[in-house]
JSON list of C-alpha atoms in Angstrom, two decimals:
[
{"chain": "A", "resi": 66, "resn": "UNK", "atom": "CA", "xyz": [29.33, -92.95, -43.93]},
{"chain": "A", "resi": 67, "resn": "UNK", "atom": "CA", "xyz": [28.87, -92.63, -47.45]},
{"chain": "A", "resi": 68, "resn": "UNK", "atom": "CA", "xyz": [28.56, -89.35, -49.28]},
{"chain": "A", "resi": 69, "resn": "UNK", "atom": "CA", "xyz": [25.13, -89.95, -50.00]},
{"chain": "A", "resi": 70, "resn": "UNK", "atom": "CA", "xyz": [23.89, -89.82, -46.59]},
{"chain": "A", "resi": 71, "resn": "UNK", "atom": "CA", "xyz": [26.61, -86.83, -46.03]},
{"chain": "A", "resi": 72, "resn": "UNK", "atom": "CA", "xyz": [24.90, -85.12, -49.02]},
{"chain": "A", "resi": 73, "resn": "UNK", "atom": "CA", "xyz": [20.82, -86.22, -47.50]},
{"chain": "A", "resi": 74, "resn": "UNK", "atom": "CA", "xyz": [21.65, -84.75, -43.86]},
{"chain": "A", "resi": 75, "resn": "UNK", "atom": "CA", "xyz": [23.54, -81.07, -45.63]},
{"chain": "A", "resi": 76, "resn": "UNK", "atom": "CA", "xyz": [20.30, -81.04, -47.61]},
{"chain": "A", "resi": 77, "resn": "UNK", "atom": "CA", "xyz": [18.10, -81.21, -44.64]},
{"chain": "A", "resi": 78, "resn": "UNK", "atom": "CA", "xyz": [19.63, -78.65, -42.92]},
{"chain": "A", "resi": 79, "resn": "UNK", "atom": "CA", "xyz": [19.60, -76.32, -45.91]},
{"chain": "A", "resi": 80, "resn": "UNK", "atom": "CA", "xyz": [15.53, -77.08, -46.71]},
{"chain": "A", "resi": 81, "resn": "UNK", "atom": "CA", "xyz": [13.33, -75.26, -44.28]},
{"chain": "A", "resi": 82, "resn": "UNK", "atom": "CA", "xyz": [10.00, -77.01, -43.53]},
{"chain": "A", "resi": 83, "resn": "UNK", "atom": "CA", "xyz": [7.00, -76.35, -45.99]},
{"chain": "A", "resi": 84, "resn": "UNK", "atom": "CA", "xyz": [4.53, -73.56, -45.08]},
{"chain": "A", "resi": 85, "resn": "UNK", "atom": "CA", "xyz": [1.91, -71.65, -46.86]},
{"chain": "A", "resi": 86, "resn": "UNK", "atom": "CA", "xyz": [2.86, -68.63, -49.06]},
{"chain": "A", "resi": 87, "resn": "UNK", "atom": "CA", "xyz": [1.77, -66.74, -51.87]},
{"chain": "A", "resi": 88, "resn": "UNK", "atom": "CA", "xyz": [4.01, -67.28, -55.23]},
{"chain": "A", "resi": 89, "resn": "UNK", "atom": "CA", "xyz": [3.48, -64.32, -57.93]},
{"chain": "A", "resi": 90, "resn": "UNK", "atom": "CA", "xyz": [4.82, -64.58, -61.10]},
{"chain": "A", "resi": 91, "resn": "UNK", "atom": "CA", "xyz": [4.80, -61.25, -63.11]},
{"chain": "A", "resi": 92, "resn": "UNK", "atom": "CA", "xyz": [5.49, -60.76, -66.99]},
{"chain": "A", "resi": 93, "resn": "UNK", "atom": "CA", "xyz": [5.63, -58.44, -69.61]},
{"chain": "A", "resi": 94, "resn": "UNK", "atom": "CA", "xyz": [3.45, -58.62, -72.32]},
{"chain": "A", "resi": 95, "resn": "UNK", "atom": "CA", "xyz": [4.83, -58.78, -75.85]},
{"chain": "A", "resi": 96, "resn": "UNK", "atom": "CA", "xyz": [8.02, -58.33, -75.29]},
{"chain": "A", "resi": 97, "resn": "UNK", "atom": "CA", "xyz": [9.39, -59.85, -78.54]},
{"chain": "A", "resi": 98, "resn": "UNK", "atom": "CA", "xyz": [7.24, -57.30, -79.99]},
{"chain": "A", "resi": 99, "resn": "UNK", "atom": "CA", "xyz": [8.41, -54.31, -77.97]},
{"chain": "A", "resi": 100, "resn": "UNK", "atom": "CA", "xyz": [12.25, -55.08, -78.95]},
{"chain": "A", "resi": 101, "resn": "UNK", "atom": "CA", "xyz": [11.32, -55.24, -82.54]},
{"chain": "A", "resi": 102, "resn": "UNK", "atom": "CA", "xyz": [8.94, -51.99, -82.44]},
{"chain": "A", "resi": 103, "resn": "UNK", "atom": "CA", "xyz": [11.56, -49.65, -80.12]},
{"chain": "A", "resi": 104, "resn": "UNK", "atom": "CA", "xyz": [14.95, -51.33, -80.77]},
{"chain": "A", "resi": 105, "resn": "UNK", "atom": "CA", "xyz": [17.27, -53.39, -78.57]},
{"chain": "A", "resi": 106, "resn": "UNK", "atom": "CA", "xyz": [18.59, -50.30, -76.44]},
{"chain": "A", "resi": 107, "resn": "UNK", "atom": "CA", "xyz": [15.14, -48.90, -76.13]},
{"chain": "A", "resi": 108, "resn": "UNK", "atom": "CA", "xyz": [13.15, -52.31, -75.15]},
{"chain": "A", "resi": 109, "resn": "UNK", "atom": "CA", "xyz": [15.98, -53.24, -72.82]},
{"chain": "A", "resi": 110, "resn": "UNK", "atom": "CA", "xyz": [15.75, -49.85, -70.63]},
{"chain": "A", "resi": 111, "resn": "UNK", "atom": "CA", "xyz": [11.84, -50.61, -70.76]},
{"chain": "A", "resi": 112, "resn": "UNK", "atom": "CA", "xyz": [12.20, -53.73, -69.51]},
{"chain": "A", "resi": 113, "resn": "UNK", "atom": "CA", "xyz": [14.64, -53.14, -66.72]},
{"chain": "A", "resi": 114, "resn": "UNK", "atom": "CA", "xyz": [12.30, -50.25, -65.58]},
{"chain": "A", "resi": 115, "resn": "UNK", "atom": "CA", "xyz": [9.46, -52.34, -65.81]},
{"chain": "A", "resi": 116, "resn": "UNK", "atom": "CA", "xyz": [11.39, -54.66, -63.43]},
{"chain": "A", "resi": 117, "resn": "UNK", "atom": "CA", "xyz": [12.42, -52.45, -60.97]},
{"chain": "A", "resi": 118, "resn": "UNK", "atom": "CA", "xyz": [8.72, -50.86, -60.54]},
{"chain": "A", "resi": 119, "resn": "UNK", "atom": "CA", "xyz": [7.31, -54.54, -60.46]},
{"chain": "A", "resi": 120, "resn": "UNK", "atom": "CA", "xyz": [10.05, -54.73, -57.57]},
{"chain": "A", "resi": 121, "resn": "UNK", "atom": "CA", "xyz": [8.67, -51.98, -55.88]},
{"chain": "A", "resi": 122, "resn": "UNK", "atom": "CA", "xyz": [5.52, -52.83, -56.12]},
{"chain": "A", "resi": 123, "resn": "UNK", "atom": "CA", "xyz": [6.05, -55.87, -54.84]},
{"chain": "A", "resi": 124, "resn": "UNK", "atom": "CA", "xyz": [7.62, -54.32, -51.51]},
{"chain": "A", "resi": 125, "resn": "UNK", "atom": "CA", "xyz": [4.89, -52.25, -51.13]},
{"chain": "A", "resi": 126, "resn": "UNK", "atom": "CA", "xyz": [2.39, -54.91, -50.47]},
{"chain": "A", "resi": 127, "resn": "UNK", "atom": "CA", "xyz": [4.56, -56.83, -47.99]},
{"chain": "A", "resi": 128, "resn": "UNK", "atom": "CA", "xyz": [6.64, -58.84, -50.40]},
{"chain": "A", "resi": 129, "resn": "UNK", "atom": "CA", "xyz": [9.76, -59.54, -52.17]},
{"chain": "A", "resi": 130, "resn": "UNK", "atom": "CA", "xyz": [10.91, -60.64, -55.42]},
{"chain": "A", "resi": 131, "resn": "UNK", "atom": "CA", "xyz": [12.71, -63.85, -54.92]},
{"chain": "A", "resi": 132, "resn": "UNK", "atom": "CA", "xyz": [13.77, -63.76, -58.50]},
{"chain": "A", "resi": 133, "resn": "UNK", "atom": "CA", "xyz": [13.72, -62.16, -62.44]},
{"chain": "A", "resi": 134, "resn": "UNK", "atom": "CA", "xyz": [14.04, -64.48, -65.64]},
{"chain": "A", "resi": 135, "resn": "UNK", "atom": "CA", "xyz": [14.22, -62.46, -68.77]},
{"chain": "A", "resi": 136, "resn": "UNK", "atom": "CA", "xyz": [11.17, -60.01, -68.44]},
{"chain": "A", "resi": 137, "resn": "UNK", "atom": "CA", "xyz": [9.62, -61.28, -65.42]},
{"chain": "A", "resi": 138, "resn": "UNK", "atom": "CA", "xyz": [9.99, -61.88, -61.49]},
{"chain": "A", "resi": 139, "resn": "UNK", "atom": "CA", "xyz": [8.65, -64.24, -59.27]},
{"chain": "A", "resi": 140, "resn": "UNK", "atom": "CA", "xyz": [7.96, -62.97, -56.06]},
{"chain": "A", "resi": 141, "resn": "UNK", "atom": "CA", "xyz": [6.55, -64.35, -52.42]},
{"chain": "A", "resi": 142, "resn": "UNK", "atom": "CA", "xyz": [3.68, -62.96, -49.66]},
{"chain": "A", "resi": 143, "resn": "UNK", "atom": "CA", "xyz": [2.74, -64.65, -46.80]},
{"chain": "A", "resi": 144, "resn": "UNK", "atom": "CA", "xyz": [-1.13, -64.12, -47.84]},
{"chain": "A", "resi": 145, "resn": "UNK", "atom": "CA", "xyz": [-2.56, -64.44, -50.75]},
{"chain": "A", "resi": 146, "resn": "UNK", "atom": "CA", "xyz": [-4.40, -60.52, -50.46]},
{"chain": "A", "resi": 147, "resn": "UNK", "atom": "CA", "xyz": [-0.77, -59.24, -50.44]},
{"chain": "A", "resi": 148, "resn": "UNK", "atom": "CA", "xyz": [0.04, -61.11, -53.74]},
{"chain": "A", "resi": 149, "resn": "UNK", "atom": "CA", "xyz": [-3.85, -59.88, -54.83]},
{"chain": "A", "resi": 150, "resn": "UNK", "atom": "CA", "xyz": [-2.84, -56.49, -54.08]},
{"chain": "A", "resi": 151, "resn": "UNK", "atom": "CA", "xyz": [0.64, -56.65, -55.55]},
{"chain": "A", "resi": 152, "resn": "UNK", "atom": "CA", "xyz": [-0.63, -57.84, -58.80]},
{"chain": "A", "resi": 153, "resn": "UNK", "atom": "CA", "xyz": [-3.05, -54.97, -58.73]},
{"chain": "A", "resi": 154, "resn": "UNK", "atom": "CA", "xyz": [-0.35, -52.57, -57.69]},
{"chain": "A", "resi": 155, "resn": "UNK", "atom": "CA", "xyz": [2.06, -53.97, -60.36]},
{"chain": "A", "resi": 156, "resn": "UNK", "atom": "CA", "xyz": [-0.92, -53.95, -63.02]},
{"chain": "A", "resi": 157, "resn": "UNK", "atom": "CA", "xyz": [-1.91, -50.09, -62.28]},
{"chain": "A", "resi": 158, "resn": "UNK", "atom": "CA", "xyz": [1.63, -48.94, -62.00]},
{"chain": "A", "resi": 159, "resn": "UNK", "atom": "CA", "xyz": [2.04, -49.88, -65.88]},
{"chain": "A", "resi": 160, "resn": "UNK", "atom": "CA", "xyz": [-0.66, -48.16, -66.79]},
{"chain": "A", "resi": 161, "resn": "UNK", "atom": "CA", "xyz": [1.47, -45.04, -66.98]},
{"chain": "A", "resi": 162, "resn": "UNK", "atom": "CA", "xyz": [4.31, -47.05, -69.11]},
{"chain": "A", "resi": 163, "resn": "UNK", "atom": "CA", "xyz": [4.17, -48.18, -72.64]},
{"chain": "A", "resi": 164, "resn": "UNK", "atom": "CA", "xyz": [4.47, -51.43, -71.39]},
{"chain": "A", "resi": 165, "resn": "UNK", "atom": "CA", "xyz": [1.74, -53.61, -70.01]},
{"chain": "A", "resi": 166, "resn": "UNK", "atom": "CA", "xyz": [2.28, -56.93, -67.93]},
{"chain": "A", "resi": 167, "resn": "UNK", "atom": "CA", "xyz": [0.37, -60.38, -67.39]},
{"chain": "A", "resi": 168, "resn": "UNK", "atom": "CA", "xyz": [0.58, -61.74, -63.56]},
{"chain": "A", "resi": 169, "resn": "UNK", "atom": "CA", "xyz": [-0.68, -64.60, -61.51]},
{"chain": "A", "resi": 170, "resn": "UNK", "atom": "CA", "xyz": [-0.54, -66.20, -58.02]},
{"chain": "A", "resi": 171, "resn": "UNK", "atom": "CA", "xyz": [-1.15, -69.68, -56.19]},
{"chain": "A", "resi": 172, "resn": "UNK", "atom": "CA", "xyz": [-1.27, -69.72, -52.18]},
{"chain": "A", "resi": 173, "resn": "UNK", "atom": "CA", "xyz": [-0.09, -73.39, -50.46]},
{"chain": "A", "resi": 174, "resn": "UNK", "atom": "CA", "xyz": [2.45, -75.33, -49.10]},
{"chain": "A", "resi": 175, "resn": "UNK", "atom": "CA", "xyz": [6.33, -74.57, -50.54]},
{"chain": "A", "resi": 176, "resn": "UNK", "atom": "CA", "xyz": [9.25, -76.05, -49.71]},
{"chain": "A", "resi": 177, "resn": "UNK", "atom": "CA", "xyz": [12.08, -72.63, -49.13]},
{"chain": "A", "resi": 178, "resn": "UNK", "atom": "CA", "xyz": [15.30, -73.65, -50.45]},
{"chain": "A", "resi": 179, "resn": "UNK", "atom": "CA", "xyz": [18.54, -71.97, -50.47]},
{"chain": "A", "resi": 180, "resn": "UNK", "atom": "CA", "xyz": [16.85, -68.94, -50.96]},
{"chain": "A", "resi": 181, "resn": "UNK", "atom": "CA", "xyz": [14.65, -70.06, -53.59]},
{"chain": "A", "resi": 182, "resn": "UNK", "atom": "CA", "xyz": [10.77, -71.83, -53.48]},
{"chain": "A", "resi": 183, "resn": "UNK", "atom": "CA", "xyz": [9.63, -74.83, -54.98]},
{"chain": "A", "resi": 184, "resn": "UNK", "atom": "CA", "xyz": [6.51, -77.36, -55.18]},
{"chain": "A", "resi": 185, "resn": "UNK", "atom": "CA", "xyz": [3.44, -77.58, -56.72]},
{"chain": "A", "resi": 186, "resn": "UNK", "atom": "CA", "xyz": [2.16, -74.32, -55.29]},
{"chain": "A", "resi": 187, "resn": "UNK", "atom": "CA", "xyz": [5.16, -72.72, -57.48]},
{"chain": "A", "resi": 188, "resn": "UNK", "atom": "CA", "xyz": [4.16, -74.66, -60.57]},
{"chain": "A", "resi": 189, "resn": "UNK", "atom": "CA", "xyz": [0.74, -73.62, -60.32]},
{"chain": "A", "resi": 190, "resn": "UNK", "atom": "CA", "xyz": [1.50, -70.04, -59.44]},
{"chain": "A", "resi": 191, "resn": "UNK", "atom": "CA", "xyz": [3.72, -70.36, -62.64]},
{"chain": "A", "resi": 192, "resn": "UNK", "atom": "CA", "xyz": [0.91, -71.80, -64.86]},
{"chain": "A", "resi": 193, "resn": "UNK", "atom": "CA", "xyz": [-1.65, -69.27, -63.61]},
{"chain": "A", "resi": 194, "resn": "UNK", "atom": "CA", "xyz": [0.92, -66.01, -64.39]},
{"chain": "A", "resi": 195, "resn": "UNK", "atom": "CA", "xyz": [1.17, -67.62, -67.87]},
{"chain": "A", "resi": 196, "resn": "UNK", "atom": "CA", "xyz": [-1.94, -68.04, -69.19]},
{"chain": "A", "resi": 197, "resn": "UNK", "atom": "CA", "xyz": [-4.15, -65.32, -69.63]},
{"chain": "A", "resi": 198, "resn": "UNK", "atom": "CA", "xyz": [-7.86, -65.71, -69.79]},
{"chain": "A", "resi": 199, "resn": "UNK", "atom": "CA", "xyz": [-9.82, -64.40, -73.04]},
{"chain": "A", "resi": 200, "resn": "UNK", "atom": "CA", "xyz": [-10.84, -61.26, -71.44]},
{"chain": "A", "resi": 201, "resn": "UNK", "atom": "CA", "xyz": [-8.60, -59.07, -69.52]},
{"chain": "A", "resi": 202, "resn": "UNK", "atom": "CA", "xyz": [-11.09, -57.80, -67.09]},
{"chain": "A", "resi": 203, "resn": "UNK", "atom": "CA", "xyz": [-11.67, -60.78, -66.01]},
{"chain": "A", "resi": 204, "resn": "UNK", "atom": "CA", "xyz": [-10.40, -61.58, -62.23]},
{"chain": "A", "resi": 205, "resn": "UNK", "atom": "CA", "xyz": [-10.91, -64.80, -60.08]},
{"chain": "A", "resi": 206, "resn": "UNK", "atom": "CA", "xyz": [-11.31, -64.88, -56.32]},
{"chain": "A", "resi": 207, "resn": "UNK", "atom": "CA", "xyz": [-9.93, -68.26, -56.02]},
{"chain": "A", "resi": 208, "resn": "UNK", "atom": "CA", "xyz": [-6.18, -69.11, -54.80]},
{"chain": "A", "resi": 209, "resn": "UNK", "atom": "CA", "xyz": [-5.19, -69.07, -57.90]},
{"chain": "A", "resi": 210, "resn": "UNK", "atom": "CA", "xyz": [-5.67, -65.74, -59.98]},
{"chain": "A", "resi": 211, "resn": "UNK", "atom": "CA", "xyz": [-4.74, -63.63, -62.80]},
{"chain": "A", "resi": 212, "resn": "UNK", "atom": "CA", "xyz": [-4.59, -59.81, -63.09]}
]
């Protein structure tokens, strides 16, 4: 048996079947300016506090943080309602801090592999989380949303 076939079988065992989930990305608005304005130590502390708060809000909404990256998080939820609730909780919790965030999510099929999630749903969610509408008050009730 060749090594390629063995690797394929190992990959098949580690990969879970595709299922529908909501993937949410949330990031700090203007983190570069935060560091310029407040200095490295204060900005790092504010960023860490924000990420801890985002993690807590994801949990309250029924989801979990999959990973952090710099000044943002990727979260997973069973339903789009849970993801929307988390985005709203995250946004509202940040109103009491000097840090603001933006978040977006998408619901659809994902592949879970080795504790992470892959697929077009993740890509769309990442774009939804990084693209802000002209009006901060705008909300969409579609499967992709920004908050």
